[in-house]
XYZ file of C-alpha atoms in Angstrom:
392
model
C 23.608 10.006 -25.498
C 25.910 8.217 -22.684
C 28.935 6.195 -23.943
C 30.062 2.955 -22.416
C 32.968 4.335 -20.851
C 30.849 7.403 -19.324
C 28.589 4.528 -17.708
C 31.616 2.674 -16.314
C 33.239 5.800 -14.956
C 30.253 6.801 -12.927
C 29.424 3.406 -12.024
C 33.153 3.032 -10.305
C 32.696 6.291 -8.731
C 29.292 5.183 -7.112
C 30.827 1.671 -6.340
C 33.879 3.445 -4.337
C 31.145 5.209 -1.924
C 29.221 2.029 -1.201
C 30.895 0.054 1.098
C 29.120 -3.128 1.568
C 25.597 -4.883 1.252
C 23.741 -4.082 4.250
C 20.131 -4.547 5.142
C 18.223 -1.276 5.007
C 15.198 -1.851 7.330
C 13.753 1.642 5.804
C 13.694 0.599 1.970
C 12.152 -2.176 0.168
C 13.425 -1.163 -3.194
C 16.865 0.772 -4.087
C 18.037 1.965 -7.460
C 21.541 2.915 -7.342
C 22.895 4.863 -10.700
C 21.211 2.361 -12.642
C 21.398 2.748 -16.325
C 19.764 0.471 -19.367
C 21.259 0.603 -22.910
C 19.642 -0.981 -26.062
C 21.503 -0.906 -28.884
C 23.158 2.185 -28.129
C 20.186 4.218 -27.011
C 20.154 4.801 -23.335
C 16.781 4.212 -21.768
C 17.418 4.726 -18.184
C 20.169 7.297 -17.253
C 21.555 6.983 -13.808
C 18.575 6.362 -11.774
C 18.788 6.768 -7.947
C 15.736 5.387 -6.266
C 14.706 4.671 -2.496
C 11.073 3.085 -1.789
C 10.095 2.840 1.474
C 8.460 -0.474 3.222
C 4.622 -0.220 2.790
C 4.797 2.690 0.346
C 2.534 3.434 -2.429
C 4.997 4.615 -4.837
C 4.460 5.606 -8.506
C 6.850 6.110 -11.496
C 4.823 8.859 -13.908
C 6.056 9.786 -17.292
C 5.257 10.246 -20.884
C 5.475 7.409 -23.463
C 8.948 6.737 -24.123
C 10.510 8.111 -20.716
C 12.223 4.873 -19.491
C 9.531 4.270 -16.653
C 8.271 0.729 -17.730
C 12.097 -0.317 -18.591
C 12.555 0.907 -14.675
C 10.039 -1.508 -13.624
C 11.101 -4.203 -15.654
C 14.633 -3.790 -14.288
C 13.149 -4.344 -10.706
C 11.060 -7.282 -11.828
C 14.206 -8.828 -13.219
C 12.920 -9.053 -16.921
C 15.643 -6.787 -17.991
C 19.269 -6.516 -16.819
C 20.901 -3.312 -15.733
C 23.749 -2.286 -18.233
C 25.341 -0.526 -15.166
C 24.096 0.329 -11.091
C 22.717 -1.761 -8.819
C 19.235 -2.857 -7.927
C 18.410 -3.853 -4.160
C 15.328 -5.450 -2.759
C 15.192 -5.464 0.966
C 19.013 -4.494 1.118
C 20.040 -7.676 -1.105
C 21.580 -7.087 -4.328
C 19.284 -8.486 -7.311
C 21.319 -8.091 -10.363
C 22.255 -11.900 -10.401
C 18.882 -12.849 -9.337
C 16.310 -14.283 -12.000
C 12.661 -12.800 -11.913
C 11.382 -15.976 -10.443
C 13.675 -15.652 -7.354
C 12.923 -12.158 -6.771
C 10.107 -11.285 -3.754
C 8.347 -9.330 -6.333
C 5.316 -10.318 -8.412
C 3.840 -7.977 -11.481
C 0.553 -7.008 -12.307
C 0.408 -6.037 -16.307
C -2.026 -4.160 -18.093
C -3.234 -7.016 -20.316
C -3.544 -8.908 -16.846
C -1.995 -12.018 -18.610
C -4.602 -14.341 -17.306
C -4.689 -17.998 -18.694
C -7.956 -18.254 -20.323
C -7.910 -22.084 -19.983
C -7.913 -21.789 -16.587
C -10.543 -21.095 -14.011
C -10.369 -17.853 -11.629
C -9.145 -20.305 -9.118
C -6.712 -22.213 -10.981
C -5.194 -18.877 -12.215
C -4.793 -17.696 -8.598
C -3.488 -21.098 -7.925
C -0.834 -21.508 -10.567
C 1.995 -19.923 -9.248
C 1.555 -21.942 -5.857
C 1.371 -25.259 -7.975
C 4.883 -24.146 -9.672
C 6.304 -24.250 -5.975
C 4.808 -27.621 -5.429
C 2.949 -26.088 -2.072
C 0.751 -29.149 -0.627
C -3.005 -29.157 -1.827
C -4.341 -28.126 1.604
C -2.130 -24.761 1.820
C -2.702 -23.826 -1.925
C -6.655 -24.373 -1.137
C -6.389 -22.032 1.777
C -3.892 -19.431 0.478
C -6.257 -19.163 -2.786
C -9.510 -19.009 -0.845
C -7.685 -16.256 1.332
C -6.759 -14.352 -1.876
C -10.315 -14.824 -3.654
C -11.661 -13.298 -0.195
C -9.290 -10.388 -0.395
C -10.029 -8.923 -4.006
C -13.914 -10.026 -3.494
C -14.075 -12.807 -6.229
C -15.429 -15.813 -4.292
C -18.390 -16.223 -6.131
C -16.542 -16.450 -9.390
C -14.029 -19.048 -8.689
C -15.289 -21.539 -11.090
C -15.644 -19.080 -13.969
C -13.202 -18.630 -16.903
C -11.544 -14.958 -17.576
C -13.908 -14.727 -20.662
C -16.682 -15.040 -18.577
C -15.947 -11.971 -16.091
C -15.768 -8.371 -16.747
C -12.604 -6.397 -17.057
C -12.626 -5.051 -13.866
C -12.960 -8.654 -12.380
C -10.225 -9.650 -14.395
C -8.066 -7.019 -12.673
C -8.961 -8.178 -9.364
C -7.727 -11.972 -10.317
C -4.704 -10.637 -11.559
C -4.203 -8.575 -8.261
C -5.059 -12.049 -6.416
C -2.653 -14.090 -8.591
C 0.014 -11.712 -7.771
C -0.684 -11.321 -3.863
C -1.145 -14.794 -3.487
C 2.629 -15.434 -3.055
C 2.658 -12.595 -0.573
C 5.621 -10.607 -2.309
C 7.588 -8.244 -0.594
C 7.045 -5.761 -3.497
C 3.921 -5.895 -6.052
C 4.616 -4.239 -9.238
C 1.915 -2.595 -11.343
C 2.348 -1.709 -15.006
C -0.280 0.465 -16.102
C -2.786 -1.556 -13.956
C -5.867 0.207 -14.953
C -5.030 1.411 -18.314
C -7.511 -1.165 -20.213
C -10.548 -0.106 -17.910
C -13.178 2.553 -18.967
C -13.055 5.967 -17.105
C -15.750 5.055 -14.658
C -14.516 1.474 -13.580
C -10.978 3.097 -13.672
C -11.903 5.350 -10.922
C -13.531 2.624 -8.928
C -10.316 0.367 -9.290
C -8.423 3.149 -8.143
C -10.433 3.487 -4.673
C -10.129 -0.525 -4.282
C -6.672 -0.545 -5.106
C -5.590 2.415 -2.487
C -7.709 0.452 0.064
C -6.335 -2.749 -0.708
C -2.664 -1.292 -0.096
C -3.872 0.175 3.027
C -5.184 -3.378 4.341
C -1.988 -5.222 3.180
C 0.637 -2.911 3.842
C 2.533 -4.039 0.886
C 4.998 -2.031 -0.975
C 3.200 -1.239 -4.280
C 5.021 0.511 -7.171
C 2.902 1.304 -10.144
C 4.105 2.905 -13.503
C 1.527 5.219 -14.873
C 1.260 7.877 -17.393
C -1.895 9.253 -15.885
C -1.120 12.135 -13.604
C -4.473 11.909 -11.765
C -4.184 8.448 -11.286
C -0.557 8.901 -9.717
C -1.783 11.866 -7.477
C -4.933 10.220 -6.282
C -3.303 7.161 -5.195
C 0.458 7.394 -4.335
C 2.491 8.375 -1.359
C 5.215 9.551 -3.243
C 5.712 10.137 -7.147
C 9.048 9.851 -9.275
C 8.594 12.029 -12.535
C 10.819 10.590 -15.234
C 11.732 12.323 -18.420
C 14.108 11.012 -21.038
C 15.485 8.294 -18.997
C 15.897 10.638 -15.829
C 14.019 11.477 -12.578
C 12.993 15.039 -12.712
C 11.483 15.186 -9.211
C 10.535 12.693 -6.617
C 7.924 14.036 -3.969
C 4.773 13.714 -2.558
C 1.656 14.520 -4.748
C 1.293 17.992 -3.120
C 4.837 18.708 -3.556
C 5.064 17.634 -7.153
C 1.818 19.679 -7.807
C 2.601 22.853 -5.545
C 6.227 22.989 -5.782
C 7.473 21.407 -9.309
C 11.312 21.757 -9.803
C 11.439 22.251 -13.526
C 9.218 23.430 -16.334
C 8.729 19.835 -17.469
C 7.292 18.824 -14.127
C 5.057 21.999 -14.041
C 3.498 21.427 -17.552
C 3.119 17.651 -17.405
C 1.630 17.283 -13.749
C -1.837 18.906 -14.151
C -2.427 22.059 -16.127
C -0.239 25.455 -16.131
C 0.141 28.533 -17.697
C 4.017 28.994 -18.815
C 5.688 32.268 -19.287
C 9.230 32.387 -20.342
C 11.471 35.342 -19.440
C 14.438 37.189 -17.502
C 14.623 38.257 -14.073
C 14.627 42.094 -13.899
C 15.102 42.329 -10.292
C 15.077 40.190 -7.359
C 15.548 40.488 -3.175
C 14.819 38.659 -0.056
C 10.999 38.944 -0.861
C 10.263 38.996 -4.277
C 11.686 38.806 -7.700
C 10.120 40.601 -10.846
C 10.199 38.700 -14.183
C 9.936 40.467 -17.688
C 8.437 38.113 -19.883
C 9.438 37.726 -23.568
C 6.190 39.263 -24.570
C 7.147 42.262 -22.058
C 4.662 41.265 -19.374
C 5.763 42.288 -15.760
C 5.169 39.295 -13.111
C 6.007 39.731 -9.644
C 6.785 36.125 -7.928
C 7.038 35.910 -3.853
C 10.254 33.722 -3.016
C 9.384 30.612 -1.146
C 10.432 30.564 2.181
C 13.436 28.548 2.920
C 12.346 25.738 5.066
C 12.103 21.895 4.932
C 9.413 21.844 2.298
C 10.348 24.608 -0.447
C 14.059 25.727 -0.494
C 14.742 29.402 -1.707
C 15.822 28.848 -5.418
C 19.336 30.475 -6.188
C 17.876 32.794 -8.958
C 20.054 35.965 -9.893
C 19.160 39.092 -12.068
C 19.323 38.303 -15.607
C 18.622 34.651 -15.295
C 16.301 32.976 -17.758
C 13.031 31.717 -15.862
C 10.084 30.122 -16.499
C 6.852 31.218 -14.501
C 4.174 28.773 -13.827
C 0.537 29.852 -13.005
C -2.078 27.241 -12.528
C -5.251 27.806 -14.046
C -7.400 27.225 -10.836
C -5.201 30.168 -9.275
C -5.856 32.919 -11.864
C -8.755 35.133 -11.271
C -11.306 36.877 -14.181
C -13.060 40.022 -13.652
C -14.911 42.098 -16.165
C -13.547 45.485 -14.807
C -10.042 46.321 -13.735
C -9.112 44.793 -10.780
C -8.202 46.515 -7.396
C -4.685 45.214 -7.419
C -1.349 46.750 -7.846
C 0.800 43.589 -9.686
C -0.110 40.755 -11.692
C -2.966 42.034 -13.692
C -3.534 41.795 -17.411
C -6.191 42.873 -19.865
C -7.339 40.525 -22.811
C -10.237 39.367 -24.568
C -12.213 36.063 -23.724
C -11.615 33.658 -26.679
C -13.179 30.373 -25.476
C -15.586 28.821 -22.679
C -15.435 24.852 -22.176
C -18.105 23.948 -19.718
C -16.991 20.740 -17.842
C -19.725 20.277 -15.264
C -18.013 20.702 -11.941
C -15.901 23.570 -13.363
C -15.212 25.724 -16.319
C -12.560 26.771 -18.434
C -11.981 29.928 -19.823
C -9.660 30.591 -22.722
C -8.081 34.408 -22.814
C -5.816 35.796 -25.127
C -3.898 38.715 -23.620
C -3.154 42.075 -25.108
C 0.480 40.814 -25.118
C -0.482 37.832 -27.409
C -0.043 35.356 -24.563
C -2.759 32.934 -24.340
C -3.946 32.111 -20.507
C -6.078 29.148 -19.415
C -8.173 29.932 -16.307
C -10.270 27.428 -14.136
C -13.100 28.508 -11.904
C -15.541 26.133 -10.419
C -18.917 26.029 -11.480
C -21.225 28.197 -9.677
C -24.256 28.046 -11.761
C -23.711 31.900 -12.438
C -24.307 33.452 -15.956
C -21.468 32.770 -18.194
C -19.915 35.514 -19.969
C -19.764 35.933 -23.951
C -16.961 35.094 -25.977
C -15.016 37.904 -27.636
C -15.531 40.111 -24.215
C -12.818 42.551 -22.773
C -11.602 40.911 -19.497
C -8.944 41.018 -16.993
C -7.007 38.194 -15.348
C -5.026 38.638 -12.203
C -3.388 36.350 -9.533
C -1.612 37.016 -6.331
C 2.230 36.995 -6.399
C 2.216 33.697 -3.692
C 0.219 31.729 -6.465
C 2.818 31.773 -9.043
C 6.391 30.085 -9.147
C 9.547 31.050 -10.816
C 11.670 28.035 -12.200
C 14.972 27.716 -13.857
C 14.738 27.533 -17.628
C 17.049 24.836 -17.764
C 15.182 22.752 -14.705
């Protein structure tokens, strides 16, 4: 837990490096060493974040990681204990929520049940005392944007959950905010409708060009919709990157395990050179990992002989064979213990002779599935696994 004096020291150091508040035309949202402390508990720990104009940016993490608090700090519903929040180059620390160029869509939609769809959308405009003609025009545009013109006279309890979500979006967008904040916006929808709304949100973002900042705990949702993702854990950002970077090149065991499915092997580095490193796991498996090329996308990790590491292997990268495969490395014998048929693909659980349990995912090719308790081999290519520092 950070003490108050620690936060003050870090904030002072940061302030010395920030000359003055100047407009950055590249970023709509910036968080600079932001902390938030609730009654001695530090919910957000020194978060640095830049969100570009027009970007669909997601903050992803498990419950209690600080992602919703971070969104509330941007919205102005919470005040930072330390650090600075900038929107379009202007500090928002002393700006109340209603004066910030942002609007928020909540998971509960927060619609007024006594107002019609049209009046819900117009509510914010009337608070601003816009003229009747201008209000009517803006509401009509917002209704058209979310394809809800036919439901303008209905009340929230007379439309579906997906339609309520569209109304909440229209109400947030009618004021043309610089940034639209989305707090678990699809969490209350069933699976099929959620998939449909993911596509609609993506299309809406593309058409409008407004910066979207979404908080979610749903990995698939973040991966399918976002330009970039920030993965949070225990109040800190573990990694920021594109969905492909986050999935293919996680920077910590937590990110590897949280994003999608993976098999993790703990061990120590026995040998390393410019091409490969050899890891001996705690269960005495020997795994060869190809070093990533040191380029703009994946920098070579400084891993030395004897270092504690975690090897991550995605289930879809693992192959199965009933016979000993014709490979020289990364193949292991075990028994097939469980098969889960998922329609588009099949999950296999293999218990290795070493005692390790490995998940394998293969596409459904309509072939005959092997029987459980069958002796089987698993193997993967050295370029299809990744070594990470144990500590992240």
